[in-house]
């Protein structure tokens, strides 16, 4: 009985940690937060007008090595006013998005030329910045099991199929 209880406890802790994900700024490593803070500085300088811009989530898995880095982050305009004394970094008390404001997409990376790139734009404008952002080597995408198989393909006709395994 105690083995089952321990297994359930381990499963609950795993689910709790995985649910936290990339949305919790404090749970991120210092090396990732350092690059997010650069994005916050840039976004607060150029976007949000009088309102503080805060961290919302990572848009992709970050890549940070000794030689280069790639951090793509989503930021939001909050209901807090900007305060130069508190700085432009992440503020714990500012977690509510200001209504009717767009998401902000920031990329912090080290392009092939070796200079740091910090590019922050409204989420809907990120595609138009592809030429600038393509100078950054993108991290390899993790392999995802399933989804690419012919078994997962859907057709336009939901009617009965004849001659396929499992069809009625």
PDB file of C-alpha atoms in Angstrom:
ATOM      1  CA  UNK A   1       0.000   0.000   0.000  1.00  0.00           C
ATOM      2  CA  UNK A   2       2.784   2.454   0.803  1.00  0.00           C
ATOM      3  CA  UNK A   3       4.397   1.857  -2.627  1.00  0.00           C
ATOM      4  CA  UNK A   4       1.151   2.844  -4.348  1.00  0.00           C
ATOM      5  CA  UNK A   5       0.860   5.925  -2.159  1.00  0.00           C
ATOM      6  CA  UNK A   6       4.443   6.929  -2.938  1.00  0.00           C
ATOM      7  CA  UNK A   7       3.803   6.452  -6.638  1.00  0.00           C
ATOM      8  CA  UNK A   8       0.687   8.634  -6.478  1.00  0.00           C
ATOM      9  CA  UNK A   9       2.591  11.316  -4.576  1.00  0.00           C
ATOM     10  CA  UNK A  10       5.404  11.252  -7.131  1.00  0.00           C
ATOM     11  CA  UNK A  11       2.861  11.525  -9.950  1.00  0.00           C
ATOM     12  CA  UNK A  12       1.141  14.489  -8.256  1.00  0.00           C
ATOM     13  CA  UNK A  13       4.442  16.322  -7.758  1.00  0.00           C
ATOM     14  CA  UNK A  14       5.423  15.661 -11.387  1.00  0.00           C
ATOM     15  CA  UNK A  15       2.127  17.046 -12.640  1.00  0.00           C
ATOM     16  CA  UNK A  16       2.434  20.096 -10.423  1.00  0.00           C
ATOM     17  CA  UNK A  17       5.943  20.878 -11.651  1.00  0.00           C
ATOM     18  CA  UNK A  18       5.036  20.287 -15.298  1.00  0.00           C
ATOM     19  CA  UNK A  19       1.956  22.499 -14.962  1.00  0.00           C
ATOM     20  CA  UNK A  20       4.174  25.300 -13.721  1.00  0.00           C
ATOM     21  CA  UNK A  21       6.074  25.131 -16.989  1.00  0.00           C
ATOM     22  CA  UNK A  22       7.587  28.245 -18.444  1.00  0.00           C
ATOM     23  CA  UNK A  23       4.941  30.631 -17.187  1.00  0.00           C
ATOM     24  CA  UNK A  24       6.497  31.100 -13.754  1.00  0.00           C
ATOM     25  CA  UNK A  25       9.369  33.593 -14.011  1.00  0.00           C
ATOM     26  CA  UNK A  26      10.777  32.683 -10.591  1.00  0.00           C
ATOM     27  CA  UNK A  27      11.067  28.986 -11.507  1.00  0.00           C
ATOM     28  CA  UNK A  28      13.335  29.723 -14.479  1.00  0.00           C
ATOM     29  CA  UNK A  29      17.103  29.426 -14.172  1.00  0.00           C
ATOM     30  CA  UNK A  30      19.200  32.539 -13.637  1.00  0.00           C
ATOM     31  CA  UNK A  31      20.795  32.192 -17.085  1.00  0.00           C
ATOM     32  CA  UNK A  32      17.372  32.300 -18.771  1.00  0.00           C
ATOM     33  CA  UNK A  33      16.096  35.138 -16.574  1.00  0.00           C
ATOM     34  CA  UNK A  34      19.165  37.229 -17.474  1.00  0.00           C
ATOM     35  CA  UNK A  35      18.144  37.145 -21.163  1.00  0.00           C
ATOM     36  CA  UNK A  36      14.458  37.708 -20.353  1.00  0.00           C
ATOM     37  CA  UNK A  37      15.462  40.806 -18.373  1.00  0.00           C
ATOM     38  CA  UNK A  38      17.221  42.152 -21.483  1.00  0.00           C
ATOM     39  CA  UNK A  39      13.978  41.666 -23.412  1.00  0.00           C
ATOM     40  CA  UNK A  40      12.017  43.379 -20.635  1.00  0.00           C
ATOM     41  CA  UNK A  41      14.369  46.383 -20.710  1.00  0.00           C
ATOM     42  CA  UNK A  42      14.046  46.728 -24.492  1.00  0.00           C
ATOM     43  CA  UNK A  43      10.260  46.275 -24.499  1.00  0.00           C
ATOM     44  CA  UNK A  44       9.740  48.730 -21.649  1.00  0.00           C
ATOM     45  CA  UNK A  45      11.831  51.328 -23.478  1.00  0.00           C
ATOM     46  CA  UNK A  46       9.952  51.026 -26.765  1.00  0.00           C
ATOM     47  CA  UNK A  47       6.509  49.560 -26.042  1.00  0.00           C
ATOM     48  CA  UNK A  48       3.724  49.797 -23.479  1.00  0.00           C
ATOM     49  CA  UNK A  49       3.740  53.596 -23.348  1.00  0.00           C
ATOM     50  CA  UNK A  50       3.160  54.440 -19.676  1.00  0.00           C
ATOM     51  CA  UNK A  51       2.450  50.862 -18.576  1.00  0.00           C
ATOM     52  CA  UNK A  52       4.928  48.279 -17.351  1.00  0.00           C
ATOM     53  CA  UNK A  53       5.729  45.378 -19.670  1.00  0.00           C
ATOM     54  CA  UNK A  54       6.103  42.036 -17.854  1.00  0.00           C
ATOM     55  CA  UNK A  55       7.058  38.425 -18.571  1.00  0.00           C
ATOM     56  CA  UNK A  56       4.249  36.090 -19.668  1.00  0.00           C
ATOM     57  CA  UNK A  57       5.894  32.903 -21.009  1.00  0.00           C
ATOM     58  CA  UNK A  58       8.587  31.380 -23.178  1.00  0.00           C
ATOM     59  CA  UNK A  59       7.510  30.810 -26.778  1.00  0.00           C
ATOM     60  CA  UNK A  60      10.023  28.062 -27.433  1.00  0.00           C
ATOM     61  CA  UNK A  61      12.570  26.076 -25.511  1.00  0.00           C
ATOM     62  CA  UNK A  62      15.561  28.341 -24.837  1.00  0.00           C
ATOM     63  CA  UNK A  63      19.056  27.401 -25.934  1.00  0.00           C
ATOM     64  CA  UNK A  64      21.889  28.761 -23.837  1.00  0.00           C
ATOM     65  CA  UNK A  65      25.462  27.561 -24.268  1.00  0.00           C
ATOM     66  CA  UNK A  66      28.869  29.083 -23.640  1.00  0.00           C
ATOM     67  CA  UNK A  67      29.050  30.232 -27.279  1.00  0.00           C
ATOM     68  CA  UNK A  68      25.541  31.361 -28.116  1.00  0.00           C
ATOM     69  CA  UNK A  69      21.987  31.775 -26.847  1.00  0.00           C
ATOM     70  CA  UNK A  70      18.451  31.865 -28.206  1.00  0.00           C
ATOM     71  CA  UNK A  71      15.531  32.922 -25.994  1.00  0.00           C
ATOM     72  CA  UNK A  72      12.121  33.703 -27.533  1.00  0.00           C
ATOM     73  CA  UNK A  73       9.751  35.157 -24.962  1.00  0.00           C
ATOM     74  CA  UNK A  74       6.184  36.487 -24.839  1.00  0.00           C
ATOM     75  CA  UNK A  75       5.650  39.643 -22.813  1.00  0.00           C
ATOM     76  CA  UNK A  76       2.494  41.544 -21.916  1.00  0.00           C
ATOM     77  CA  UNK A  77       1.542  45.110 -21.113  1.00  0.00           C
ATOM     78  CA  UNK A  78       0.300  45.131 -17.519  1.00  0.00           C
ATOM     79  CA  UNK A  79      -2.054  47.332 -15.541  1.00  0.00           C
ATOM     80  CA  UNK A  80       0.908  48.688 -13.515  1.00  0.00           C
ATOM     81  CA  UNK A  81       2.362  52.069 -14.352  1.00  0.00           C
ATOM     82  CA  UNK A  82       6.045  52.241 -15.264  1.00  0.00           C
ATOM     83  CA  UNK A  83       8.254  53.118 -12.313  1.00  0.00           C
ATOM     84  CA  UNK A  84      11.898  53.960 -13.008  1.00  0.00           C
ATOM     85  CA  UNK A  85      12.762  53.432  -9.345  1.00  0.00           C
ATOM     86  CA  UNK A  86      11.550  49.816  -9.508  1.00  0.00           C
ATOM     87  CA  UNK A  87      13.206  49.298 -12.872  1.00  0.00           C
ATOM     88  CA  UNK A  88      12.049  47.528 -15.987  1.00  0.00           C
ATOM     89  CA  UNK A  89      12.793  43.982 -14.818  1.00  0.00           C
ATOM     90  CA  UNK A  90      10.154  41.471 -13.775  1.00  0.00           C
ATOM     91  CA  UNK A  91       7.870  42.796 -11.032  1.00  0.00           C
ATOM     92  CA  UNK A  92       5.988  40.189  -8.996  1.00  0.00           C
ATOM     93  CA  UNK A  93       3.062  42.527  -8.332  1.00  0.00           C
ATOM     94  CA  UNK A  94       2.495  43.156 -12.066  1.00  0.00           C
ATOM     95  CA  UNK A  95       0.912  40.019 -13.481  1.00  0.00           C
ATOM     96  CA  UNK A  96      -2.413  41.269 -14.871  1.00  0.00           C
ATOM     97  CA  UNK A  97      -2.522  42.062 -18.574  1.00  0.00           C
ATOM     98  CA  UNK A  98      -3.964  45.448 -19.466  1.00  0.00           C
ATOM     99  CA  UNK A  99      -7.173  44.863 -21.472  1.00  0.00           C
ATOM    100  CA  UNK A 100      -7.046  45.262 -25.236  1.00  0.00           C
ATOM    101  CA  UNK A 101      -3.256  45.293 -25.464  1.00  0.00           C
ATOM    102  CA  UNK A 102      -1.319  43.010 -27.803  1.00  0.00           C
ATOM    103  CA  UNK A 103       1.171  40.336 -26.782  1.00  0.00           C
ATOM    104  CA  UNK A 104       4.812  41.271 -27.316  1.00  0.00           C
ATOM    105  CA  UNK A 105       7.204  38.817 -28.950  1.00  0.00           C
ATOM    106  CA  UNK A 106      10.863  39.309 -28.027  1.00  0.00           C
ATOM    107  CA  UNK A 107      13.826  37.382 -29.357  1.00  0.00           C
ATOM    108  CA  UNK A 108      17.166  37.602 -27.561  1.00  0.00           C
ATOM    109  CA  UNK A 109      19.923  35.776 -29.388  1.00  0.00           C
ATOM    110  CA  UNK A 110      23.491  35.809 -30.588  1.00  0.00           C
ATOM    111  CA  UNK A 111      23.456  35.990 -34.395  1.00  0.00           C
ATOM    112  CA  UNK A 112      26.099  34.512 -36.649  1.00  0.00           C
ATOM    113  CA  UNK A 113      27.974  37.834 -36.633  1.00  0.00           C
ATOM    114  CA  UNK A 114      28.522  37.507 -32.855  1.00  0.00           C
ATOM    115  CA  UNK A 115      26.678  40.665 -31.759  1.00  0.00           C
ATOM    116  CA  UNK A 116      23.686  40.365 -29.439  1.00  0.00           C
ATOM    117  CA  UNK A 117      20.253  40.856 -31.008  1.00  0.00           C
ATOM    118  CA  UNK A 118      17.251  41.953 -28.957  1.00  0.00           C
ATOM    119  CA  UNK A 119      14.176  42.299 -31.169  1.00  0.00           C
ATOM    120  CA  UNK A 120      10.810  43.104 -29.565  1.00  0.00           C
ATOM    121  CA  UNK A 121       7.631  43.612 -31.594  1.00  0.00           C
ATOM    122  CA  UNK A 122       3.906  43.095 -31.260  1.00  0.00           C
ATOM    123  CA  UNK A 123       3.110  39.406 -31.697  1.00  0.00           C
ATOM    124  CA  UNK A 124       1.223  40.029 -34.935  1.00  0.00           C
ATOM    125  CA  UNK A 125       4.282  41.794 -36.414  1.00  0.00           C
ATOM    126  CA  UNK A 126       6.762  39.008 -35.604  1.00  0.00           C
ATOM    127  CA  UNK A 127       6.434  37.386 -39.060  1.00  0.00           C
ATOM    128  CA  UNK A 128       7.446  40.650 -40.742  1.00  0.00           C
ATOM    129  CA  UNK A 129      10.703  40.600 -38.729  1.00  0.00           C
ATOM    130  CA  UNK A 130      11.687  37.174 -40.083  1.00  0.00           C
ATOM    131  CA  UNK A 131      14.499  38.650 -42.194  1.00  0.00           C
ATOM    132  CA  UNK A 132      16.127  40.208 -39.113  1.00  0.00           C
ATOM    133  CA  UNK A 133      15.461  37.246 -36.838  1.00  0.00           C
ATOM    134  CA  UNK A 134      16.769  34.706 -39.331  1.00  0.00           C
ATOM    135  CA  UNK A 135      20.324  35.846 -38.564  1.00  0.00           C
ATOM    136  CA  UNK A 136      19.998  33.898 -35.296  1.00  0.00           C
ATOM    137  CA  UNK A 137      20.670  30.176 -35.401  1.00  0.00           C
ATOM    138  CA  UNK A 138      17.449  28.588 -34.188  1.00  0.00           C
ATOM    139  CA  UNK A 139      17.693  25.757 -31.687  1.00  0.00           C
ATOM    140  CA  UNK A 140      16.859  22.299 -33.039  1.00  0.00           C
ATOM    141  CA  UNK A 141      13.248  21.321 -32.498  1.00  0.00           C
ATOM    142  CA  UNK A 142      12.731  18.370 -30.175  1.00  0.00           C
ATOM    143  CA  UNK A 143      11.426  15.235 -31.834  1.00  0.00           C
ATOM    144  CA  UNK A 144       7.739  14.797 -31.162  1.00  0.00           C
ATOM    145  CA  UNK A 145       6.340  11.292 -31.177  1.00  0.00           C
ATOM    146  CA  UNK A 146       3.216  10.743 -33.246  1.00  0.00           C
ATOM    147  CA  UNK A 147       1.224  13.234 -35.198  1.00  0.00           C
ATOM    148  CA  UNK A 148       3.305  12.760 -38.340  1.00  0.00           C
ATOM    149  CA  UNK A 149       2.077   9.244 -39.071  1.00  0.00           C
ATOM    150  CA  UNK A 150      -0.417   8.404 -41.794  1.00  0.00           C
ATOM    151  CA  UNK A 151      -2.598   6.968 -39.025  1.00  0.00           C
ATOM    152  CA  UNK A 152      -3.129  10.489 -37.649  1.00  0.00           C
ATOM    153  CA  UNK A 153      -4.182  12.032 -40.954  1.00  0.00           C
ATOM    154  CA  UNK A 154      -7.743  13.214 -41.256  1.00  0.00           C
ATOM    155  CA  UNK A 155      -9.731  13.444 -44.416  1.00  0.00           C
ATOM    156  CA  UNK A 156     -12.537  15.700 -45.437  1.00  0.00           C
ATOM    157  CA  UNK A 157     -15.157  12.919 -45.598  1.00  0.00           C
ATOM    158  CA  UNK A 158     -16.365  11.360 -42.349  1.00  0.00           C
ATOM    159  CA  UNK A 159     -18.578   8.850 -44.170  1.00  0.00           C
ATOM    160  CA  UNK A 160     -18.085   5.081 -43.942  1.00  0.00           C
ATOM    161  CA  UNK A 161     -14.816   3.807 -45.421  1.00  0.00           C
ATOM    162  CA  UNK A 162     -14.605   0.574 -47.366  1.00  0.00           C
ATOM    163  CA  UNK A 163     -11.506  -1.583 -47.481  1.00  0.00           C
ATOM    164  CA  UNK A 164      -9.494  -0.048 -44.646  1.00  0.00           C
ATOM    165  CA  UNK A 165      -8.475  -1.935 -41.481  1.00  0.00           C
ATOM    166  CA  UNK A 166     -10.756  -1.103 -38.572  1.00  0.00           C
ATOM    167  CA  UNK A 167     -13.430   0.573 -40.724  1.00  0.00           C
ATOM    168  CA  UNK A 168     -17.032  -0.488 -40.347  1.00  0.00           C
TER     169      UNK A 168
END
